[in-house]
Short mmCIF file of C-alpha atoms in Angstrom, two decimals:
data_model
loop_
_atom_site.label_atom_id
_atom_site.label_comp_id
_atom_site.label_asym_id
_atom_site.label_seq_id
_atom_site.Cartn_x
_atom_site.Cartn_y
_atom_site.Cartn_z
CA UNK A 179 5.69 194.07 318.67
CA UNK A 180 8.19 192.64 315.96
CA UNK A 181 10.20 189.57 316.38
CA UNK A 182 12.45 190.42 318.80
CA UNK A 183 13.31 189.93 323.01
CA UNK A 184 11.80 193.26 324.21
CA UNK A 185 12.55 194.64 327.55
CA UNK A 186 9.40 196.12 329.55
CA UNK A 187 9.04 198.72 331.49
CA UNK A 188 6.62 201.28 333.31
CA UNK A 189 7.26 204.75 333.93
CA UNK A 190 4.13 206.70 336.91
CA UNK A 191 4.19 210.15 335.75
CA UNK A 192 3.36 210.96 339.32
CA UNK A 193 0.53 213.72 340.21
CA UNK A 194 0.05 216.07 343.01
CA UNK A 195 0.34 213.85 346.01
CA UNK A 196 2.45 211.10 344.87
CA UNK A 197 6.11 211.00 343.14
CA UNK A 198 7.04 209.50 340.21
CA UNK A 199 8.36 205.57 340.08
CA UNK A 200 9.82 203.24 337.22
CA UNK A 201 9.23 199.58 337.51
CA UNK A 202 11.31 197.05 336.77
CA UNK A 203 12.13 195.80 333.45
CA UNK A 204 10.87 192.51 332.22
CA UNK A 205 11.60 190.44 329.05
CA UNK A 206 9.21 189.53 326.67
CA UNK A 207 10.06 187.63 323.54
CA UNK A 208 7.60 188.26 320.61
CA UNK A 209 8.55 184.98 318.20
CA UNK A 210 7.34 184.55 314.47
CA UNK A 211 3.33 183.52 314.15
CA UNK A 212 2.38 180.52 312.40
CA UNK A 213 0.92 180.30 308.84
CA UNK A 214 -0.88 177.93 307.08
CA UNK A 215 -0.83 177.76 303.14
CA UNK A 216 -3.39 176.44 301.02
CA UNK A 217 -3.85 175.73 297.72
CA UNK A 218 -7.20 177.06 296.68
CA UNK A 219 -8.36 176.04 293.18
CA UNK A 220 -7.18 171.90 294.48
CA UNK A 221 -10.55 170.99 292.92
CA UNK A 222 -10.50 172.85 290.16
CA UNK A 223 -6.90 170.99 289.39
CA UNK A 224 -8.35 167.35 289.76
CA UNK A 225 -11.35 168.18 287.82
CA UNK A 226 -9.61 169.67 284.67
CA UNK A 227 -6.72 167.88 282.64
CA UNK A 228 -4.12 169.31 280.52
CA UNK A 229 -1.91 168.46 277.95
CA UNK A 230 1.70 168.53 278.11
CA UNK A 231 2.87 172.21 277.66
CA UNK A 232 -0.33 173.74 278.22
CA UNK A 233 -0.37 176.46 281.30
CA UNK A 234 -2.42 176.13 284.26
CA UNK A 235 -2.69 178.11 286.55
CA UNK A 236 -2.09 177.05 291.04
CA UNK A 237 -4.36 179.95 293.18
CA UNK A 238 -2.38 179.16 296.86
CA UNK A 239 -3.34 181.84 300.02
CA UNK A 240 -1.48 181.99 302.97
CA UNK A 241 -2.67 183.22 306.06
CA UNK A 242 -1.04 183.60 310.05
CA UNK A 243 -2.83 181.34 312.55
CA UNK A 244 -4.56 182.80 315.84
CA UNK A 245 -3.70 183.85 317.16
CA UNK A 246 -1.02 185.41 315.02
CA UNK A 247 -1.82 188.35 312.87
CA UNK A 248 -0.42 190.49 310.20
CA UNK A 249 0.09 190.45 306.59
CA UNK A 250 2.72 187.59 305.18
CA UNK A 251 4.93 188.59 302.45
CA UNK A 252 7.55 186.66 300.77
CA UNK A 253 7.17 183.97 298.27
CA UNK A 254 5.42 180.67 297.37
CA UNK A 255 7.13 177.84 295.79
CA UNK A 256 4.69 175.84 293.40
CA UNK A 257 5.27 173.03 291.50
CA UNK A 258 4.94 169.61 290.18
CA UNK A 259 7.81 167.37 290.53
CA UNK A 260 9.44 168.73 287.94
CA UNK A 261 8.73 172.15 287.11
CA UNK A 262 8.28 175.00 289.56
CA UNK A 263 7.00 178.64 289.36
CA UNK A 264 6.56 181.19 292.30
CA UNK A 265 4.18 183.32 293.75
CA UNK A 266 5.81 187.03 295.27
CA UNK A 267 2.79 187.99 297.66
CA UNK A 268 0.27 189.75 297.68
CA UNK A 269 -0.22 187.98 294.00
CA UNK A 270 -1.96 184.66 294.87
CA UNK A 271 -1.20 182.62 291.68
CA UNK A 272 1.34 181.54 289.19
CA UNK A 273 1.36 178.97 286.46
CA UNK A 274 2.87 175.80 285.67
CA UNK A 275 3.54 174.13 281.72
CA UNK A 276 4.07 170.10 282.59
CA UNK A 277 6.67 168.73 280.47
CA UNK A 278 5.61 165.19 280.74
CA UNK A 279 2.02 163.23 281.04
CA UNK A 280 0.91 161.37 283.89
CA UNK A 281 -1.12 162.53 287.75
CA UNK A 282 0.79 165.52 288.89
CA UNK A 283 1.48 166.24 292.73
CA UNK A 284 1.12 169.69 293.25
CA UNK A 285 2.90 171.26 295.77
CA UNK A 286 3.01 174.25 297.37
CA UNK A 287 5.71 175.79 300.38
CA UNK A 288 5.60 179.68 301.34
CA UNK A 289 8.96 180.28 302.33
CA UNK A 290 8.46 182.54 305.72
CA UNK A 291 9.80 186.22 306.08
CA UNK A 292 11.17 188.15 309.20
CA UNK A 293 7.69 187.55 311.04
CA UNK A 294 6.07 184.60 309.56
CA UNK A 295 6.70 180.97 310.01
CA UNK A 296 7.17 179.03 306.90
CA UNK A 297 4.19 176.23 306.07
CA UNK A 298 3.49 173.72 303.43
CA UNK A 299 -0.04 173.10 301.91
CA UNK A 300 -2.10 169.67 301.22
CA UNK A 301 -0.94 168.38 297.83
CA UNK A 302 -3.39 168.97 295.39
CA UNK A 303 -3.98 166.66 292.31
CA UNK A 304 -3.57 167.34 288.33
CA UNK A 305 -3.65 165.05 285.36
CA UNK A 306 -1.46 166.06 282.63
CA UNK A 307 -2.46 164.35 279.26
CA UNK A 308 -0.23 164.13 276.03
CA UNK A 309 -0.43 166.86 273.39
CA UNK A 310 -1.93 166.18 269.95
CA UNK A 311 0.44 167.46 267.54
CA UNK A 312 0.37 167.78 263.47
CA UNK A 313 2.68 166.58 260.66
CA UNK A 314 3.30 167.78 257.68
CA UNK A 315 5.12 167.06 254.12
CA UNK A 316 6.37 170.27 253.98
CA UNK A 317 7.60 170.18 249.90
CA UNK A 318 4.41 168.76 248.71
CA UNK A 319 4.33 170.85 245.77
CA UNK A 320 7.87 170.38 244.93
CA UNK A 321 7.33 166.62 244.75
CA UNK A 322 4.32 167.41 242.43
CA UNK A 323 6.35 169.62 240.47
CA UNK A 324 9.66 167.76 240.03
CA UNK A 325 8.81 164.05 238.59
CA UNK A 326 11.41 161.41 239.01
CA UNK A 327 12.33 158.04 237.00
CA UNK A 328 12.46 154.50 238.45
CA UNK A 329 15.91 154.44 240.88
CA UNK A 330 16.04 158.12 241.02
CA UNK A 331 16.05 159.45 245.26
CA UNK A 332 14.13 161.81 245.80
CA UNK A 333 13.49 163.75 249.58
CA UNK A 334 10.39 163.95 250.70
CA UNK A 335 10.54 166.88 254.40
CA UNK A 336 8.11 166.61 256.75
CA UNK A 337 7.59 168.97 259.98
CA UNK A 338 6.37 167.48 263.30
CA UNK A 339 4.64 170.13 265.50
CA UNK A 340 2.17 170.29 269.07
CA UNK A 341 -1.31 171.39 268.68
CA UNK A 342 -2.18 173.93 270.81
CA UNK A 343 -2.28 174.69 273.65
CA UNK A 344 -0.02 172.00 273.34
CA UNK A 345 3.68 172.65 273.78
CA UNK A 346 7.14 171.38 273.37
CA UNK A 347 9.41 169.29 271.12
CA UNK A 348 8.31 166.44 269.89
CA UNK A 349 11.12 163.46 269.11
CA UNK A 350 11.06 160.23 267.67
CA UNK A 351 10.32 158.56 264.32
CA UNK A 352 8.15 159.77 261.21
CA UNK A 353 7.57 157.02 259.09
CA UNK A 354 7.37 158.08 255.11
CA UNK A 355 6.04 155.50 252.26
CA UNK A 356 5.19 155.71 248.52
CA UNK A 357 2.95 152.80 248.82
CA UNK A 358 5.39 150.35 248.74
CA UNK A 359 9.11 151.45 249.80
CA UNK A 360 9.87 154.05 252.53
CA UNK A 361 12.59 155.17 254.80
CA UNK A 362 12.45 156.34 258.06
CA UNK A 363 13.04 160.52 259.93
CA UNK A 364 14.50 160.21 262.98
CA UNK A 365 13.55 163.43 264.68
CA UNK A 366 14.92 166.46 264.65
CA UNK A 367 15.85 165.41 261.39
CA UNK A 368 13.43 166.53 258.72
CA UNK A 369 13.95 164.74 255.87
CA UNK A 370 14.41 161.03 254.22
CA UNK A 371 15.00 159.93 250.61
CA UNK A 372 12.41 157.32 249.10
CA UNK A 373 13.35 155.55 245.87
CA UNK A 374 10.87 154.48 244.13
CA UNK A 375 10.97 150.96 241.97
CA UNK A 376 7.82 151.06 239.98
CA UNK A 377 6.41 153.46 237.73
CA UNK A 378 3.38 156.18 238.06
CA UNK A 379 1.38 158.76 240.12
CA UNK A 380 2.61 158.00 244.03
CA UNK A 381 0.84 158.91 246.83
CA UNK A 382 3.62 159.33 249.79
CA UNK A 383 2.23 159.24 252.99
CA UNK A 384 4.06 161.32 256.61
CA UNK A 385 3.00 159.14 260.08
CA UNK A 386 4.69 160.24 263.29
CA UNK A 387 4.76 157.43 265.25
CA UNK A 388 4.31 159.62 268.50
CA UNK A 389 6.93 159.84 271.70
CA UNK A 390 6.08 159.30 276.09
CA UNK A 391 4.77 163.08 275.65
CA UNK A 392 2.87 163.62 271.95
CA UNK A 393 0.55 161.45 270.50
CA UNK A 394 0.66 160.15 267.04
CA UNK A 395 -0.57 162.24 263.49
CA UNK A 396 -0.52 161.30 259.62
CA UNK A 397 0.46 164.36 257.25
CA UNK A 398 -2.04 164.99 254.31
CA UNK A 399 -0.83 162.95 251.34
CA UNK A 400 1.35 164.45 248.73
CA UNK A 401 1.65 163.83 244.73
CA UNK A 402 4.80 162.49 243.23
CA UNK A 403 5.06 161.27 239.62
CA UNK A 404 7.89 158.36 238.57
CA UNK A 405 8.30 157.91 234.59
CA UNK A 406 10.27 155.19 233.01
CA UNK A 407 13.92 156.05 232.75
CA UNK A 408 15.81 156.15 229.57
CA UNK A 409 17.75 153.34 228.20
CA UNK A 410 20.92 152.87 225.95
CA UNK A 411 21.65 150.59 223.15
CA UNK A 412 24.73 149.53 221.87
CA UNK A 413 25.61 146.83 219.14
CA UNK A 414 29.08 145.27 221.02
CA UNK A 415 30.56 143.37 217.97
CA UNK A 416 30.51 146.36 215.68
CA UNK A 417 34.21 146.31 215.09
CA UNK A 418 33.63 142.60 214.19
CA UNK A 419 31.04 142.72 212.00
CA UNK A 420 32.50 145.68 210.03
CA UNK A 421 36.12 143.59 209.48
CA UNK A 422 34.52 140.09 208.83
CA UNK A 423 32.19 140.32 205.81
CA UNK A 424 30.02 137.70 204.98
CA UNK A 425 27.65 136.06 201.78
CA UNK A 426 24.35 136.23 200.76
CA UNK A 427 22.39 134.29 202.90
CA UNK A 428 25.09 133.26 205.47
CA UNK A 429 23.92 134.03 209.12
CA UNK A 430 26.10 136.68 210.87
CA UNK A 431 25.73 137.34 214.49
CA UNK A 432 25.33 140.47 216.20
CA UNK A 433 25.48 141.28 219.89
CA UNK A 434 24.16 144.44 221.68
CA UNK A 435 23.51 145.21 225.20
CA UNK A 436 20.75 147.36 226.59
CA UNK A 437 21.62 149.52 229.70
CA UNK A 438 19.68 152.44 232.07
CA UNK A 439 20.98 155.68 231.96
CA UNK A 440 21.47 157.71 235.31
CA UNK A 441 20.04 158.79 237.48
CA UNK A 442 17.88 155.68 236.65
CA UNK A 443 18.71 152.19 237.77
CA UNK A 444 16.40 149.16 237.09
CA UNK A 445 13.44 148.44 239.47
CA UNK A 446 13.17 145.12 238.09
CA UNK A 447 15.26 142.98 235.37
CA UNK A 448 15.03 144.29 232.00
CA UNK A 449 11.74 142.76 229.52
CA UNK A 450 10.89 142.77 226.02
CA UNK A 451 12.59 142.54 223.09
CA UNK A 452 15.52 143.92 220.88
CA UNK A 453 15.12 143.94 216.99
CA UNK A 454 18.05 144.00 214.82
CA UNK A 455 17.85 144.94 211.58
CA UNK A 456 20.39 145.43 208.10
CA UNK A 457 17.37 147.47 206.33
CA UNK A 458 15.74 144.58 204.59
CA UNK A 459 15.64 141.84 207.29
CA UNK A 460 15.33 142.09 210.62
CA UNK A 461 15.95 139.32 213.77
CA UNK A 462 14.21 139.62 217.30
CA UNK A 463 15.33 138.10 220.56
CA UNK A 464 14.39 138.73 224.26
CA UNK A 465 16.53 142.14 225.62
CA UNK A 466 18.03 139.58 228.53
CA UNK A 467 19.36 137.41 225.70
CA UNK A 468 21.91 139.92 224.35
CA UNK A 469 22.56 138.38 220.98
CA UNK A 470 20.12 137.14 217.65
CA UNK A 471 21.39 136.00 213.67
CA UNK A 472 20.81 137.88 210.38
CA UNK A 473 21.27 136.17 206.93
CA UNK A 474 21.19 139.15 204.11
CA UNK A 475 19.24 138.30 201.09
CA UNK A 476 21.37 140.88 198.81
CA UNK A 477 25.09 142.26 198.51
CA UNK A 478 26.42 145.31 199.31
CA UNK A 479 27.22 147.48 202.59
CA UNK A 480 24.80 146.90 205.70
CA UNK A 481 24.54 149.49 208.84
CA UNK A 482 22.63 147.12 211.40
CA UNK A 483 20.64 148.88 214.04
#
């Protein structure tokens, strides 16, 4: 009988010597059966890890207890703290993607229908482990291609991804170096701008620095060339000098300065030497200096350079 109060009843057909009678009626309450849910696979769980992302699958059956009987239907509620999935019977699985590491507690609850009781099953056990997950300097060939000078920014983009079966979003920090200055991606940003200070071939090196659900990973290095930038040189007294003439042999002064043209800056103070010159004889003096003396040896008109 269904779930119900039924009223019973008996009706004697009668026969050749005896009449027919109807008994009284009598109530009988048919109530839900029992059920017990279990998860099946619970060893299987304990026994294989996952990573953060990955599916696994919960097998759960759920059967009426004596002496109950019948066919549940309805659904299962699986999950594990914080993610769920569900089970419409007759199916007997689902799957669940952790989002975080750590021992799961996996739960499972079929939810009753019009003749079953509701039940819970033992917990069963799963270790979720973090994901793996690969970096990448995503415009290696550009910074191959597209050589810079000493003080010039240039970006270097990396990408952050899970390995699979691995899954998610990774977040965090990717650290980025040319050997000896870098600057910091705070994910989801992809990019940072590295400025190099010294000259030559740079090797710039991607780490992500890995987050509570992704371990860490390096990128494969990428090439990036830095050349010297250019310089300008300018004699500052030239109005002077051309309005104050002077005599053979009489020391005349002459001031320059030395600057870096854009995009350049300096990576480190200015060395060497500037040499002035009227044609015939020439003075030196460190660049930092900014000033040396010439003393002509013959007349006439002098372009110093």
């Amino acid at each position: 009988l269904s779930v119900n109060a039924h009223m019973l009843g008996v009706d004697y057909s009668g026969d050749g010597s005896f009449n027919t009678s109807t008994s009284n009626t009598l109530a009988q309450t048919v109530d839900k059966a029992a059920t017990t849910t279990t998860i099946t696979n619970a060893a299987t769980l304990s026994g294989t890890g996952s990573v953060v992302g990955e599916s696994y699958a919960v097998d759960v059956a759920v059967a009426p207890v004596a002496p109950g009987a019948g066919t549940p239907t309805g659904s299962i509620t699986v999950g594990d703290g914080a993610v769920t999935c569900t089970i419409t019977l007759p199916a007997t699985s689902c799957s669940l993607a952790s989002t975080s590491p750590g021992t799961k507690t996996i739960t499972a609850a079929f939810n009753g229908d019009g003749n079953f009781l509701a039940s819970t099953a033992a917990t069963a056990s799963h270790t979720v482990n973090k994901a793996n997950t690969s970096t990448t300097i995503t415009n290696a060939a550009g910074l191959a291609g597209t050589p810079t000078v000493i003080g010039e920014a240039y970006a270097v983009n990396v990408s952050v991804a899970p390995v699979a079966p691995g899954a998610g979003t990774p977040t965090g920090t990717v650290s980025v170096s040319d050997g000896s200055i870098a600057c910091t991606i705070t994910l989801p940003a992809t990019s940072c701008s590295l400025t190099s200070v010294t000259t030559g071939l740079k090797s710039i090196t991607a780490t992500y620095n890995a987050d509570g659900n992704f371990n860490g990973s390096s990128a494969a290095p990428a090439a990036h060339t830095v050349n010297q930038p250019a310089t300008t040189t300018v004699i500052t007294n030239a109005a002077a000098l051309g309005a104050t003439p002077t005599v053979v042999g009489e020391g005349y002064t002459v001031n320059w300065s030395v600057t870096v043209n854009p995009p350049g800056t300096l990576g480190a103070p200015l060395s060497g030497n500037v040499t002035i010159s009227d044609g015939s004889v020439s003075c030196a003096a460190a660049v930092g200096t900014g000033t040396c003396t010439l003393a002509s040896t013959s007349p006439g008109a002098r372009r110093n350079r």
